[in-house]
XYZ file of C-alpha atoms in Angstrom:
471
model
C 176.018 109.563 77.280
C 178.862 108.153 75.013
C 177.940 105.065 73.946
C 180.509 102.531 74.929
C 180.578 104.503 78.377
C 177.165 103.588 78.790
C 177.623 99.815 78.152
C 180.875 99.431 80.873
C 178.863 101.324 83.122
C 175.984 99.156 83.088
C 178.601 96.488 83.883
C 180.119 98.437 87.175
C 177.407 99.088 88.197
C 176.239 96.050 88.602
C 179.137 95.204 90.791
C 181.091 93.374 88.391
C 184.737 94.875 87.554
C 187.343 97.576 88.379
C 189.805 99.141 91.215
C 191.579 102.547 92.234
C 194.133 104.907 94.722
C 195.265 107.723 96.691
C 197.735 107.097 99.276
C 201.653 106.887 99.261
C 202.950 103.356 99.248
C 204.984 104.091 102.402
C 202.117 105.334 104.453
C 199.832 102.368 103.744
C 202.444 100.165 104.704
C 203.087 101.496 107.693
C 199.357 101.755 108.405
C 199.288 98.229 107.579
C 202.290 96.829 109.608
C 199.701 97.487 112.791
C 196.711 95.575 111.817
C 194.737 96.771 114.040
C 191.272 94.703 114.838
C 188.747 97.164 116.013
C 186.786 95.858 119.401
C 183.736 98.095 119.233
C 180.991 96.354 116.976
C 180.076 98.756 113.998
C 176.607 100.144 113.782
C 174.233 97.522 112.082
C 172.780 99.297 108.893
C 169.145 99.865 108.030
C 167.044 97.034 106.652
C 164.528 98.320 104.258
C 163.427 95.438 102.600
C 162.911 96.461 99.059
C 164.680 95.177 95.871
C 164.553 98.051 93.483
C 164.747 98.508 89.491
C 165.257 101.630 87.188
C 162.080 103.307 86.182
C 160.503 101.918 83.252
C 158.818 103.834 80.581
C 155.648 101.850 80.843
C 156.248 102.610 85.001
C 156.132 105.691 84.450
C 153.385 106.303 81.722
C 151.265 104.161 84.576
C 152.078 106.170 87.500
C 151.511 109.596 85.277
C 154.915 111.112 86.275
C 156.716 113.921 84.299
C 160.417 112.670 84.166
C 162.530 109.265 84.807
C 163.747 110.404 88.129
C 163.361 107.658 90.538
C 162.832 103.502 90.959
C 160.608 101.251 91.262
C 160.207 98.690 93.911
C 159.745 95.437 92.553
C 160.310 93.034 95.078
C 159.374 93.647 99.462
C 160.773 91.514 101.492
C 158.772 89.324 103.785
C 159.481 90.059 107.560
C 161.082 93.106 106.757
C 160.424 97.245 107.014
C 158.793 97.535 104.104
C 156.035 94.609 104.328
C 155.358 96.029 107.870
C 154.771 99.372 106.096
C 153.069 97.934 103.600
C 154.603 99.505 100.765
C 154.155 97.254 97.718
C 155.695 96.447 94.333
C 154.810 98.972 92.003
C 155.642 101.934 94.165
C 157.971 104.324 92.711
C 160.254 106.016 94.981
C 161.356 109.379 94.471
C 163.131 110.950 97.723
C 164.052 109.591 101.076
C 164.158 112.058 103.781
C 163.861 114.834 101.151
C 167.023 113.330 99.485
C 166.157 112.710 95.801
C 166.260 109.341 94.524
C 167.220 109.151 90.864
C 168.761 105.664 90.590
C 169.099 102.376 92.810
C 172.298 102.836 93.454
C 171.230 106.514 95.164
C 168.711 104.504 96.662
C 170.540 101.455 98.143
C 173.254 104.027 99.224
C 170.613 106.317 100.956
C 169.035 103.746 102.842
C 172.172 102.133 104.065
C 173.687 105.689 105.902
C 170.448 105.379 107.904
C 172.358 103.437 110.529
C 170.770 103.437 114.459
C 168.091 105.486 112.928
C 164.653 105.007 114.031
C 162.511 105.807 110.742
C 162.585 107.351 107.437
C 160.430 109.457 104.963
C 159.454 108.239 101.783
C 157.831 110.378 98.917
C 156.493 107.779 96.979
C 154.224 107.592 93.528
C 151.170 104.927 93.967
C 147.963 104.070 91.100
C 149.122 107.227 89.824
C 149.435 109.456 93.367
C 151.998 111.568 95.559
C 152.025 110.406 98.882
C 154.331 110.760 101.742
C 154.985 107.625 104.343
C 156.907 107.294 107.507
C 158.699 104.030 107.774
C 159.820 102.886 110.901
C 163.260 101.163 110.310
C 164.526 97.555 111.609
C 168.378 96.775 111.775
C 169.032 94.357 108.770
C 169.424 90.842 110.166
C 172.574 88.750 110.232
C 173.637 86.520 107.851
C 173.825 82.933 109.897
C 174.320 79.131 109.188
C 173.073 76.071 111.126
C 176.044 74.515 109.710
C 178.525 76.758 110.871
C 179.971 79.635 112.784
C 179.446 83.139 111.179
C 181.270 86.018 112.890
C 180.749 89.900 112.517
C 183.670 91.526 113.262
C 185.678 94.928 111.964
C 189.325 95.958 110.885
C 190.570 99.461 110.264
C 191.896 100.904 107.347
C 192.631 103.808 105.742
C 189.181 104.222 104.510
C 187.458 103.825 107.746
C 186.199 100.877 110.032
C 185.428 97.752 107.582
C 182.944 95.160 108.197
C 184.518 91.585 108.216
C 182.320 88.212 107.983
C 183.880 85.502 108.677
C 182.930 81.634 108.523
C 184.372 78.907 110.638
C 183.394 74.822 110.684
C 181.990 73.975 114.150
C 184.622 71.988 116.948
C 187.650 72.651 117.489
C 190.600 71.941 114.909
C 194.149 72.521 114.385
C 194.796 75.547 112.095
C 193.048 75.809 109.085
C 193.090 76.286 105.703
C 191.599 80.014 104.800
C 189.580 81.338 101.593
C 189.828 85.457 101.560
C 187.415 85.835 99.072
C 187.882 89.645 96.998
C 184.609 91.084 95.403
C 184.549 93.216 92.289
C 183.682 96.899 92.045
C 180.271 98.597 92.786
C 178.099 99.468 95.763
C 176.948 96.190 97.502
C 177.180 94.324 100.425
C 178.842 90.979 100.194
C 176.927 89.893 103.128
C 174.531 86.970 102.237
C 171.703 88.933 103.324
C 168.822 88.146 102.512
C 169.890 85.068 101.805
C 170.858 83.640 98.632
C 172.194 80.244 97.206
C 174.659 81.329 94.049
C 177.428 83.495 93.607
C 179.891 84.463 96.183
C 177.589 82.786 98.900
C 177.842 79.489 96.757
C 181.868 79.475 97.279
C 181.859 80.209 100.689
C 179.601 77.840 101.887
C 181.061 75.004 99.712
C 184.441 75.736 101.198
C 183.495 75.976 105.010
C 181.685 73.148 104.907
C 184.844 71.215 103.513
C 186.928 72.832 106.579
C 188.395 76.148 105.627
C 187.943 79.289 107.345
C 186.517 82.371 105.164
C 187.056 85.444 105.424
C 184.983 88.938 102.885
C 185.384 92.535 104.025
C 183.007 94.982 102.938
C 184.501 98.202 101.053
C 184.334 101.932 102.416
C 180.376 102.852 102.019
C 179.038 99.460 101.555
C 176.963 97.207 104.182
C 177.989 98.147 107.830
C 181.678 99.950 106.809
C 182.544 103.527 107.603
C 183.683 105.995 104.702
C 182.276 106.535 101.200
C 180.305 107.243 99.408
C 182.423 104.778 97.113
C 182.306 106.545 94.138
C 184.614 108.847 96.068
C 187.095 105.828 97.056
C 189.982 105.519 95.019
C 192.098 102.398 94.494
C 194.380 102.873 96.922
C 191.941 103.314 99.457
C 190.285 99.925 98.595
C 193.153 98.050 98.127
C 194.202 99.008 101.733
C 190.991 97.576 103.082
C 191.661 94.484 101.379
C 195.591 94.539 103.220
C 194.297 95.018 106.216
C 191.617 92.238 106.116
C 194.252 89.723 104.625
C 196.823 91.016 107.725
C 193.616 89.880 110.209
C 193.459 86.661 108.385
C 196.798 85.794 108.707
C 197.401 86.725 112.367
C 194.297 84.722 113.385
C 195.420 81.622 115.622
C 192.823 79.703 114.147
C 194.062 79.596 110.739
C 197.311 78.264 108.882
C 199.182 80.821 107.094
C 200.828 78.791 105.044
C 197.704 77.645 103.379
C 195.924 80.986 102.726
C 194.452 81.237 99.213
C 192.901 84.233 97.439
C 189.894 84.125 95.383
C 189.854 87.549 93.324
C 186.227 88.009 90.900
C 186.155 90.128 88.119
C 188.244 93.686 89.803
C 189.323 91.237 92.773
C 191.565 88.960 90.642
C 193.381 92.569 90.431
C 193.952 93.379 94.216
C 194.625 89.709 94.821
C 197.789 89.627 93.097
C 198.863 93.006 94.598
C 198.412 92.114 97.693
C 200.910 88.684 96.963
C 203.940 91.365 96.514
C 203.024 92.461 100.182
C 202.383 89.290 101.928
C 202.359 85.567 101.122
C 199.663 83.110 99.919
C 198.837 79.840 98.686
C 197.284 80.071 95.967
C 195.275 82.573 93.548
C 192.421 81.867 91.707
C 190.662 84.464 89.580
C 188.100 84.689 87.185
C 186.661 87.701 84.925
C 189.827 89.883 85.484
C 192.198 91.595 83.796
C 196.359 91.462 83.538
C 196.901 93.769 80.779
C 197.259 97.497 81.387
C 193.917 99.257 82.252
C 193.951 101.054 78.755
C 194.393 97.875 77.346
C 191.415 96.428 78.942
C 189.474 99.362 78.516
C 189.858 99.789 74.419
C 189.573 96.017 74.021
C 186.413 95.514 76.352
C 184.925 99.223 74.499
C 185.214 97.329 71.154
C 184.172 93.908 72.431
C 180.747 95.492 73.587
C 180.592 97.852 71.163
C 180.547 95.314 68.955
C 177.812 93.508 70.680
C 175.734 95.973 70.305
C 175.210 96.202 66.591
C 177.604 99.359 66.171
C 178.605 99.548 62.795
C 182.412 98.843 62.015
C 183.465 102.697 61.736
C 181.752 103.987 64.665
C 183.192 101.029 66.738
C 186.465 102.309 65.087
C 185.626 106.006 66.529
C 184.524 104.958 69.751
C 188.144 103.464 70.338
C 189.793 106.078 69.123
C 188.394 109.054 71.660
C 188.411 106.458 74.443
C 191.863 106.201 73.694
C 192.282 109.711 73.521
C 190.851 110.181 76.782
C 192.490 108.051 78.713
C 195.586 108.607 77.497
C 195.584 112.058 78.713
C 193.537 110.888 82.168
C 194.714 107.633 83.056
C 198.254 107.445 81.407
C 198.823 110.761 82.405
C 197.175 111.356 85.429
C 195.084 114.716 84.640
C 192.042 115.336 85.802
C 189.373 116.160 82.890
C 189.646 119.730 83.004
C 193.105 119.789 82.479
C 192.607 116.929 79.734
C 190.332 119.294 78.009
C 193.305 121.721 78.029
C 195.801 119.482 76.302
C 192.984 118.208 73.773
C 190.088 120.517 73.699
C 188.174 117.968 71.359
C 187.715 115.749 74.353
C 185.010 118.025 75.887
C 182.379 116.803 74.394
C 183.459 113.456 75.237
C 184.031 114.266 79.133
C 180.136 116.058 79.172
C 178.671 113.133 77.929
C 180.483 110.329 79.448
C 181.450 111.538 82.998
C 178.884 111.684 85.450
C 179.438 115.117 87.460
C 182.386 115.676 85.116
C 184.188 113.270 87.504
C 182.730 109.912 87.266
C 183.945 107.355 84.344
C 181.233 104.621 84.791
C 180.797 105.365 88.619
C 184.778 105.604 89.182
C 186.509 108.458 90.163
C 188.925 109.657 87.870
C 191.738 109.244 90.722
C 190.725 105.544 90.318
C 191.430 105.852 86.965
C 195.158 107.459 87.045
C 195.824 105.027 89.992
C 194.917 101.659 88.358
C 196.829 102.448 85.507
C 200.090 102.788 87.470
C 199.963 98.898 88.579
C 201.934 96.241 86.446
C 200.055 93.547 87.248
C 202.343 91.478 84.670
C 205.233 92.132 86.958
C 202.970 91.206 90.085
C 201.912 88.121 88.339
C 205.928 87.279 86.976
C 206.767 87.904 91.149
C 204.010 85.303 92.894
C 205.879 82.079 93.667
C 202.388 80.167 94.674
C 199.650 78.591 92.745
C 197.738 80.473 90.620
C 194.658 79.196 88.891
C 192.863 81.424 85.801
C 189.157 80.804 85.329
C 187.470 82.626 82.290
C 183.750 82.166 81.324
C 182.924 81.367 77.576
C 180.138 83.728 77.752
C 181.979 86.541 79.629
C 181.228 89.667 77.620
C 183.655 91.766 80.778
C 186.908 90.514 79.868
C 188.978 88.540 77.581
C 190.374 85.052 77.559
C 194.111 86.152 76.590
C 194.421 88.092 79.798
C 193.587 84.943 81.434
C 195.633 83.025 79.722
C 198.647 85.453 79.904
C 198.149 85.044 83.857
C 198.867 81.099 83.978
C 201.742 82.004 81.210
C 203.294 84.682 83.305
C 202.959 82.471 86.654
C 204.568 79.097 84.726
C 207.320 80.939 83.378
C 208.741 81.677 87.245
C 207.799 78.574 88.537
C 206.985 75.742 86.179
C 203.233 74.143 86.490
C 202.104 76.723 89.454
C 200.017 78.484 86.682
C 196.584 77.160 85.547
C 194.146 78.640 82.832
C 190.712 76.708 82.533
C 187.824 77.767 80.464
C 183.906 77.153 82.171
C 182.211 76.656 78.470
C 178.491 78.060 80.027
C 179.452 80.756 82.417
C 179.362 84.402 82.012
C 181.023 87.126 84.227
C 178.480 86.614 87.251
C 178.677 83.150 87.440
C 175.057 82.744 85.262
C 174.494 79.833 82.460
C 175.496 81.007 78.950
C 177.656 79.575 76.458
C 177.995 82.848 74.477
C 178.847 86.526 75.268
C 175.728 86.874 72.781
C 173.608 85.434 75.078
C 174.608 87.210 78.128
C 174.414 90.573 76.245
C 171.134 89.998 75.387
C 170.302 88.914 79.103
C 172.071 91.301 80.854
C 169.866 93.065 83.466
C 167.474 90.060 83.584
C 168.046 87.315 86.519
C 169.926 84.178 84.898
C 170.851 80.459 86.414
C 173.377 80.053 88.924
C 176.462 77.704 86.954
C 178.060 76.089 90.024
C 180.773 74.903 87.900
C 182.953 77.740 89.220
C 182.359 76.073 92.812
C 183.213 72.520 91.231
C 186.312 73.492 89.607
C 187.631 76.290 92.759
C 186.583 72.414 95.044
C 189.010 70.812 92.700
C 192.009 72.952 92.467
C 191.876 74.105 95.936
C 191.663 70.401 97.361
C 195.071 69.616 95.308
C 197.121 72.287 96.285
C 195.956 73.111 99.686
C 196.826 69.995 100.984
C 199.440 69.861 103.824
C 201.559 67.720 101.394
C 201.763 70.143 98.528
C 204.959 72.304 98.865
């Protein structure tokens, strides 16, 4: 794999950045105007109850495996199907129902697709021996809280029926302010099951306890949502899912439509302002995102990450140059990879080494690249009349300080005083404690300590701008 792409892929696969597009704007707008909310519950996805990781060289040797295909179980969740089937940490799963499993995302996608299936057949290695095991499946437990209501619903979108997750303070009240949380790129569910206390969960919990209604939506092919696989879902289709969710939020009789806030993390900070050009929201807070063109982001990110990897200055320049050539044709000119090679035959080696199946750049379909490249975030932010908070972590090696400063500047040019920029000095892209890009880079792939500063800053901002007295 081309070195710079491999670094970007690590971040994308972790579900931290990016976006995509495919349907004509008019068709999307017509569909969005109906804002249907399905009365039929979506089938619950299967719950195996394992945490998996890529297969390490050490594990491969211990299990006497000939290649690196498969995933290693690193944790079995108590009370799960996996525990009942006596799966254990250290087992290596190589197939599910005769479908090969090469990477963690393959494993998650395959298990998640088994909605309503009573059992699956695993082929796994344990203590150097191959075995086949039938595992009865239980449905995924629901997210719940003893302190507020958690509601499950669904909404129709151009990508299929999508899972909506609401939280509401208990008790009767007048229309409440609301937070719409928009996640980053990647195949994962925003449902907090099994329960965690950091990241998105901490933000949702804080806002709900302070009297907000909150809403999340799973993208096509994620969690209980229909559609997918996500790697084939383009930017506009994903955008339409967020569009339909926001319309549903605005039409809810228990929500004050004049006090809706968006929090967009990473690529969520791209989807957020684009939605605000279609539907009014009172404020948008973003973290770890971009505001310039997609090509500028890719080139700057490539330079930053290849330098952090210790690549020589000359090799960094070469990496940026080939990336610029490739994305000029693929992203800016909207060509397929094969068409780009026809225009510039020197790109064939880059396509072969960088694009998975000749189609996916760091898990994103080339159509996704075409469509995000056509978006003008500068125009969206300049036209936004509400309050904007651009947050950037000092340890974030996935996004730049300059992009966040630009957001505040663009908003303030049109509406002085409504754009704000803040630096979180000890946070990285995933809200973990990190004092520098270098520290975060060297820790990537390993758990970190959640930094609650993101919650504190969002609280101060939302308390200040979502009050009924604020115009």
